[in-house]
Coordinates of C-alpha atoms in Angstrom, one line a residue:
X254 CA 0.1 0.0 -0.1
X255 CA 1.3 3.1 -1.0
X256 CA 2.3 5.5 2.0
X257 CA 0.6 8.7 2.9
X258 CA 2.5 10.8 5.3
X259 CA 1.2 13.2 8.0
X260 CA 3.5 15.8 9.9
X261 CA 1.8 16.7 13.2
X262 CA 3.6 19.8 14.6
X263 CA 2.6 21.3 18.1
X264 CA 2.0 25.1 17.6
X265 CA 4.2 27.3 19.6
X266 CA 5.3 24.2 21.8
X267 CA 7.0 25.9 24.7
X268 CA 4.2 28.5 24.9
X269 CA 1.4 26.3 24.5
X270 CA 2.9 23.9 27.3
X271 CA 2.6 27.1 29.6
X272 CA -1.1 27.5 28.8
X273 CA -2.3 24.3 29.4
X274 CA -1.9 24.7 33.0
X275 CA -2.6 28.4 33.0
X276 CA -5.9 29.2 31.3
X277 CA -5.6 32.9 31.9
X278 CA -2.9 33.0 29.2
X279 CA -5.1 32.2 26.4
X280 CA -5.2 35.0 23.9
X281 CA -2.4 36.9 25.6
X282 CA 1.2 37.3 24.3
X283 CA 3.6 34.8 25.8
X284 CA 7.4 34.5 25.3
X285 CA 9.6 31.5 26.9
X286 CA 13.4 32.7 27.6
X287 CA 16.5 30.5 27.4
X288 CA 19.0 29.5 30.1
X289 CA 19.3 32.4 32.6
X290 CA 16.4 34.2 31.0
X291 CA 18.7 35.2 28.3
X292 CA 16.7 35.0 24.8
X293 CA 13.5 34.4 23.4
X294 CA 13.2 30.6 22.4
X295 CA 9.5 30.6 22.0
X296 CA 6.7 32.9 21.0
X297 CA 2.8 32.7 20.9
X298 CA 1.2 34.3 17.8
X299 CA 0.2 37.3 19.8
X300 CA 4.1 37.9 20.5
X301 CA 5.2 37.4 17.2
X302 CA 2.4 39.9 16.1
X303 CA 4.2 42.5 18.4
X304 CA 7.4 42.0 16.4
X305 CA 9.0 39.9 19.1
X306 CA 11.8 37.9 17.1
X307 CA 13.1 34.6 17.7
X308 CA 16.4 34.4 19.6
X309 CA 16.5 38.0 20.2
X310 CA 18.1 39.1 23.7
X311 CA 15.4 39.6 26.4
X312 CA 16.6 43.1 27.3
X313 CA 16.3 44.4 23.7
X314 CA 12.6 43.8 23.8
X315 CA 12.1 44.8 27.2
X316 CA 10.3 47.9 26.1
X317 CA 7.9 45.7 24.1
X318 CA 7.2 43.5 27.0
X319 CA 6.5 46.0 29.6
X320 CA 4.2 48.2 27.2
X321 CA 2.2 45.2 26.2
X322 CA 2.0 43.3 29.4
X323 CA 3.5 40.2 27.7
X324 CA 3.8 37.3 30.0
X325 CA 7.5 35.8 30.2
X326 CA 8.6 32.5 31.6
X327 CA 11.8 30.7 31.9
X328 CA 12.3 27.5 30.1
X329 CA 10.6 24.6 32.0
X330 CA 12.3 21.6 30.3
X331 CA 10.8 19.1 32.6
X332 CA 7.3 20.2 31.7
X333 CA 8.0 20.3 28.0
X334 CA 9.4 16.9 27.9
X335 CA 6.5 15.4 29.8
X336 CA 3.9 17.0 27.4
X337 CA 5.8 15.9 24.6
X338 CA 5.6 12.6 25.8
X339 CA 1.9 12.8 26.3
X340 CA 1.2 14.1 22.8
X341 CA 3.3 11.4 21.0
X342 CA 1.7 8.9 23.0
X343 CA -1.7 10.2 22.1
X344 CA -0.7 10.5 18.4
X345 CA 0.5 6.8 18.5
X346 CA -3.2 5.6 19.0
X347 CA -4.0 7.1 15.6
X348 CA -1.5 5.4 13.3
X349 CA 0.1 1.9 12.7
X350 CA 3.5 3.7 12.2
X351 CA 5.1 6.6 13.8
X352 CA 8.3 8.5 13.6
X353 CA 9.0 10.9 16.6
X354 CA 10.9 13.7 14.5
X355 CA 11.5 16.2 17.3
X356 CA 10.3 17.5 20.8
X357 CA 7.2 18.9 19.0
X358 CA 6.9 17.0 15.7
X359 CA 6.2 13.6 14.4
X360 CA 5.5 11.8 11.1
X361 CA 2.6 9.4 11.1
X362 CA 1.6 6.9 8.2
X363 CA -1.9 7.3 7.5
X364 CA -2.1 5.0 4.6
X365 CA -5.4 3.0 5.0
X366 CA -6.3 4.7 8.1
X367 CA -9.5 6.6 6.6
X368 CA -11.2 7.3 3.5
X369 CA -11.2 10.9 3.9
X370 CA -7.8 11.9 5.3
X371 CA -8.7 15.6 6.1
X372 CA -11.5 14.5 8.2
X373 CA -9.2 12.0 10.0
X374 CA -6.6 15.1 10.5
X375 CA -9.1 16.9 12.3
X376 CA -10.0 13.8 14.4
X377 CA -6.5 13.5 15.2
X378 CA -6.1 17.3 16.0
X379 CA -9.1 17.2 18.3
X380 CA -7.9 14.1 20.2
X381 CA -4.7 15.7 20.9
X382 CA -6.3 18.8 22.3
X383 CA -8.9 17.0 24.4
X384 CA -6.4 14.5 25.8
X385 CA -3.3 16.9 26.3
X386 CA -4.7 20.5 25.9
X387 CA -2.0 21.1 23.2
X388 CA -3.0 22.6 19.6
X389 CA -1.3 21.0 16.6
X390 CA -1.2 21.7 12.9
X391 CA -1.1 18.7 10.5
X392 CA 0.0 18.5 6.9
X393 CA -0.8 15.5 4.8
X394 CA 1.0 14.3 1.6
X395 CA 2.5 11.6 -0.3
X396 CA 5.8 12.4 0.7
X397 CA 7.6 13.8 4.1
X398 CA 9.0 16.7 2.1
X399 CA 5.4 17.5 0.9
X400 CA 4.0 16.9 4.2
X401 CA 6.5 19.6 5.7
X402 CA 5.1 22.0 3.1
X403 CA 1.4 21.0 3.6
X404 CA 1.9 21.6 7.4
X405 CA 3.4 24.9 6.7
X406 CA 0.0 25.8 4.7
X407 CA -1.9 24.2 7.6
X408 CA -0.4 26.9 9.9
X409 CA -0.4 29.9 7.6
X410 CA -3.6 29.6 6.1
X411 CA -6.9 30.5 8.1
X412 CA -9.2 28.3 5.6
X413 CA -7.1 25.2 6.5
X414 CA -8.0 25.4 10.3
X415 CA -4.7 23.5 11.0
X416 CA -5.2 20.7 8.7
X417 CA -4.1 20.7 5.0
X418 CA -4.1 17.5 2.7
X419 CA -2.0 17.9 -0.5
X420 CA -4.0 15.4 -2.5
X421 CA -4.4 16.5 -6.0
X422 CA -0.8 16.7 -7.6
X423 CA -2.2 18.9 -10.1
X424 CA -2.7 21.7 -7.6
X425 CA 0.8 21.3 -6.3
X426 CA 2.7 23.4 -8.4
X427 CA 0.3 26.5 -7.6
X428 CA 1.3 25.9 -4.2
X429 CA 5.0 25.5 -4.5
X430 CA 5.5 28.3 -6.5
X431 CA 4.6 30.3 -3.5
X432 CA 7.2 28.4 -1.3
X433 CA 10.6 29.8 -1.3
X434 CA 13.6 27.4 -1.7
X435 CA 14.9 28.2 1.6
X436 CA 11.7 26.8 3.2
X437 CA 12.1 23.4 1.6
X438 CA 12.9 20.6 4.1
X439 CA 16.3 19.8 4.2
X440 CA 17.7 22.6 1.9
X441 CA 19.0 25.1 4.4
X442 CA 20.4 28.5 4.1
X443 CA 23.7 27.5 2.6
X444 CA 22.1 25.5 0.0
X445 CA 19.7 28.0 -0.8
X446 CA 22.1 30.5 -1.6
X447 CA 23.6 28.3 -4.0
X448 CA 20.5 27.3 -5.8
X449 CA 19.4 31.3 -5.8
X450 CA 22.6 31.9 -7.6
X451 CA 21.4 29.3 -10.2
X452 CA 18.2 31.0 -10.6
X453 CA 16.2 28.3 -8.4
X454 CA 14.3 30.8 -6.0
X455 CA 11.0 28.6 -5.3
X456 CA 10.1 25.0 -4.5
X457 CA 8.6 24.7 -7.7
X458 CA 11.6 25.8 -9.9
X459 CA 13.5 23.3 -7.6
X460 CA 11.0 20.4 -8.4
X461 CA 11.4 21.2 -12.1
X462 CA 15.3 21.4 -12.2
X463 CA 17.3 18.9 -14.3
X464 CA 18.0 15.8 -12.2
X465 CA 21.6 15.5 -13.4
X466 CA 22.4 18.9 -12.8
X467 CA 21.1 18.6 -9.2
X468 CA 23.2 15.4 -8.9
X469 CA 26.4 17.0 -9.9
X470 CA 25.9 20.0 -7.6
X471 CA 24.1 18.6 -4.5
X472 CA 24.6 14.8 -4.8
X473 CA 22.2 12.0 -3.9
X474 CA 20.4 14.2 -1.4
X475 CA 19.5 16.9 -3.8
X476 CA 18.1 14.5 -6.2
X477 CA 15.8 12.8 -3.3
X478 CA 14.6 16.2 -2.3
X479 CA 13.7 16.9 -5.9
X480 CA 12.0 13.5 -6.3
X481 CA 10.1 14.0 -3.1
X482 CA 8.6 17.4 -4.2
X483 CA 7.2 15.3 -7.6
X484 CA 5.5 13.2 -5.1
X485 CA 8.0 10.2 -5.4
X486 CA 8.6 8.9 -1.9
X487 CA 12.5 8.6 -1.2
X488 CA 12.3 9.1 2.8
X489 CA 10.3 6.2 4.8
X490 CA 9.5 6.6 8.3
X491 CA 12.4 5.7 10.7
X492 CA 10.4 3.9 13.7
X493 CA 13.5 2.7 15.2
X494 CA 15.7 5.8 15.3
X495 CA 19.4 5.1 15.1
X496 CA 21.4 4.9 18.4
X497 CA 22.8 8.2 19.5
X498 CA 26.3 8.9 18.4
X499 CA 27.1 11.3 21.2
X500 CA 25.6 13.0 24.4
X501 CA 26.2 16.5 25.5
X502 CA 25.4 18.2 28.9
X503 CA 26.2 21.9 28.6
X504 CA 24.8 25.1 30.3
X505 CA 25.6 28.8 30.5
X506 CA 26.4 29.8 34.3
X507 CA 24.0 31.9 36.5
X508 CA 27.1 33.9 37.2
X509 CA 30.6 34.2 35.9
X510 CA 33.0 31.3 37.4
X511 CA 36.4 32.2 38.2
X512 CA 37.7 29.6 40.7
X513 CA 38.8 26.3 39.6
X514 CA 36.7 24.6 42.5
X515 CA 33.5 26.0 41.1
X516 CA 34.2 25.3 37.6
X517 CA 35.1 21.5 38.6
X518 CA 31.9 21.5 40.6
X519 CA 30.1 22.6 37.5
X520 CA 31.7 20.2 35.2
X521 CA 31.3 17.2 37.8
X522 CA 27.6 17.9 37.7
X523 CA 27.4 17.8 33.9
X524 CA 29.1 14.4 34.0
X525 CA 26.8 13.1 36.6
X526 CA 23.8 14.2 34.3
X527 CA 25.8 12.8 31.1
X528 CA 26.1 9.5 32.8
X529 CA 22.4 9.3 33.5
X530 CA 21.4 10.0 30.1
X531 CA 23.9 7.0 29.2
X532 CA 22.3 4.5 31.4
X533 CA 18.8 5.5 30.1
X534 CA 19.9 4.7 26.6
X535 CA 21.8 1.5 27.7
X536 CA 24.9 2.9 26.5
X537 CA 28.6 3.4 27.3
X538 CA 31.3 6.0 26.0
X539 CA 34.6 5.5 25.1
X540 CA 35.6 9.2 24.7
X541 CA 35.1 12.4 27.3
X542 CA 35.5 15.8 26.1
X543 CA 35.1 18.7 28.4
X544 CA 35.0 22.3 26.8
X545 CA 35.1 25.8 28.6
X546 CA 34.7 29.1 27.3
X547 CA 34.3 32.9 28.6
X548 CA 31.7 35.3 27.4
X549 CA 31.9 36.4 23.7
X550 CA 31.8 39.7 24.6
X551 CA 35.0 39.6 26.8
X552 CA 37.3 40.9 24.4
X553 CA 40.3 41.2 26.9
X554 CA 40.2 37.8 28.1
X555 CA 38.4 35.8 25.6
X556 CA 39.1 32.2 25.9
X557 CA 37.8 28.9 24.6
X558 CA 39.5 25.5 25.1
X559 CA 38.4 21.8 25.2
X560 CA 40.2 18.7 26.5
X561 CA 39.5 15.2 25.1
X562 CA 40.3 11.9 27.0
X563 CA 40.0 8.4 25.3
X564 CA 38.7 6.4 28.5
X565 CA 40.5 3.1 29.3
X566 CA 37.4 1.2 29.1
X567 CA 34.0 1.9 27.7
X568 CA 31.9 3.2 30.6
X569 CA 28.8 4.9 32.3
X570 CA 30.1 4.7 35.6
X571 CA 29.4 7.9 37.0
X572 CA 32.5 8.3 39.6
X573 CA 34.8 7.2 36.6
X574 CA 33.3 9.9 34.4
X575 CA 33.4 12.7 37.3
X576 CA 37.4 11.6 37.6
X577 CA 38.2 12.1 34.3
X578 CA 36.1 15.2 33.6
X579 CA 37.7 16.9 36.6
X580 CA 41.2 16.0 35.5
X581 CA 40.4 17.8 32.3
X582 CA 39.4 20.7 33.9
X583 CA 42.9 21.1 35.5
X584 CA 44.4 21.1 32.0
X585 CA 41.8 23.8 30.7
X586 CA 41.6 26.2 33.6
X587 CA 43.2 29.6 33.5
X588 CA 43.7 31.9 36.2
X589 CA 42.0 35.5 35.7
X590 CA 39.5 33.9 33.1
X591 CA 35.7 34.6 33.9
X592 CA 34.1 31.4 32.4
X593 CA 30.5 31.7 31.0
X594 CA 29.7 28.3 29.8
X595 CA 31.0 24.7 29.9
X596 CA 30.0 21.3 29.2
X597 CA 30.6 17.7 28.8
X598 CA 30.6 15.6 25.7
X599 CA 30.6 11.9 25.7
X600 CA 31.2 10.3 22.0
X601 CA 32.2 6.8 20.5
X602 CA 29.0 5.5 22.2
X603 CA 28.0 1.8 22.2
X604 CA 25.4 -0.6 23.8
X605 CA 26.2 -1.5 27.1
X606 CA 25.5 -5.2 26.7
X607 CA 27.8 -5.3 23.4
X608 CA 30.7 -3.4 24.5
X609 CA 34.2 -4.9 24.3
X610 CA 35.9 -5.5 27.7
X611 CA 39.6 -4.7 28.4
X612 CA 41.9 -7.2 29.6
X613 CA 43.4 -5.3 32.3
X614 CA 40.3 -3.5 33.7
X615 CA 40.7 -2.8 37.2
X616 CA 37.1 -1.9 37.7
X617 CA 34.3 -4.7 38.4
X618 CA 31.7 -3.6 35.6
X619 CA 29.0 -5.8 37.0
X620 CA 29.3 -4.3 40.5
X621 CA 29.1 -0.7 39.3
X622 CA 26.2 -1.5 37.0
X623 CA 24.4 -2.6 40.3
X624 CA 25.5 0.3 42.1
X625 CA 24.4 2.8 39.2
X626 CA 21.0 1.2 39.1
X627 CA 20.6 1.6 42.9
X628 CA 21.5 5.1 42.9
X629 CA 19.4 5.9 39.8
X630 CA 16.3 4.3 41.6
X631 CA 17.0 6.3 44.6
X632 CA 17.3 9.6 42.8
X633 CA 14.1 9.1 41.1
X634 CA 12.2 9.0 44.3
X635 CA 13.7 11.9 45.8
X636 CA 13.2 15.7 45.1
X637 CA 15.7 17.3 42.6
X638 CA 19.2 18.1 44.2
X639 CA 18.4 15.8 47.4
X640 CA 20.9 13.5 46.6
X641 CA 24.3 14.5 45.0
X642 CA 27.8 13.1 44.5
X643 CA 30.3 15.3 46.7
X644 CA 32.2 16.5 43.8
X645 CA 28.9 18.2 42.8
X646 CA 29.2 20.7 45.8
X647 CA 26.5 22.3 48.0
X648 CA 25.8 25.7 47.1
X649 CA 26.3 25.6 43.2
X650 CA 25.9 29.4 43.0
X651 CA 27.1 28.9 39.4
X652 CA 24.0 27.1 38.5
X653 CA 21.6 28.3 35.6
X654 CA 19.1 30.7 36.8
X655 CA 15.3 30.2 35.9
X656 CA 13.6 33.2 37.9
X657 CA 10.4 33.0 35.9
X658 CA 10.0 29.4 35.7
X659 CA 6.5 27.9 36.1
X660 CA 5.8 24.9 38.1
X661 CA 6.7 21.5 37.0
X662 CA 3.1 20.4 37.3
X663 CA 3.4 16.9 35.7
X664 CA 6.8 15.6 37.3
X665 CA 6.8 17.0 40.8
X666 CA 4.4 16.2 43.7
X667 CA 5.3 19.2 45.3
X668 CA 4.4 21.5 42.3
X669 CA 1.1 20.0 41.3
X670 CA -1.3 22.2 40.1
X671 CA -3.6 23.5 43.0
X672 CA -7.4 24.0 42.4
X673 CA -9.3 26.6 44.9

């Protein structure tokens, strides 16, 4: 049976998550800020209409925010991740096959699901809204690339009311002629500039381009994009996503860090978090990289550096990760520098149950595996921060600030919604 793809995209995801538990925000301008409340990372339609741009520093739009009584929130990642899980679980009931594309997007295969797929899309839309409170837009088409375009039309066309089915291929050309080539899925800004220099400015001109020319300039990926625009499916659903190649934990500090002790505390904390992520995915790492940097605006003492360590044995054992991470900090630290950001990158990952043990490994891997399982279980039952490794420190004055964060309504007992 020929595949029919639906791209389901949550509208203004972070802002919509805030509205689910705070109905008074409905119809009001809402923005969500990045770590340390630095930049705008999400906007409601009302905030967009005020001219608040994506990624703009919060201080630059302070006047607009105050004048228009814009609601401002710090990023609430625990809430957003859980809401994403709820939406994806709801979508899985409407399709025999699904690919989770990002935190707020999923591709569904709707082939054979209904005779009228526009009506079926509206049913999915209504179900997600009823079960999770989240508004979604749905684009339906014979290929993933066209489904992306259909989703764009579903969002931007009032008549579509959030659902658009690109069914009639004879009508596609009129629609593609209105889509800039940079907005075609997978093209990107760099390739868009190359295409524009060749006179290819819209999705329609890209669809009609000579295949051999596109192959010579952009390879197989470019050819697939053209075929997808022509309604020929080249990208199937990835129901089993490939294993992660790396895991990164990185944060901007709440205040400048100048002492090596505080820098080591921060890096130890990031190593702990990275180890927890590894174990959740049943992975181990062979390589650990620590990176540090000062502020981009500190022209007098601007500094960026990294240290990479090849681990003697593949591991997800937290004390071992902390030990090597702290050792890396000793090589990276520079007295007099005000560090603004740091992170831990674990790479060369492999499955824990398939890792190759070394002959001279001095650590009992079975014992450490049981220990980490016990620690993870205990931490999951305690409030955040109640159980830490000594290397993480106690005060952690360097921690990222979330001064405007709403409650984590769905993941913390002590932050449950209270109805008076």
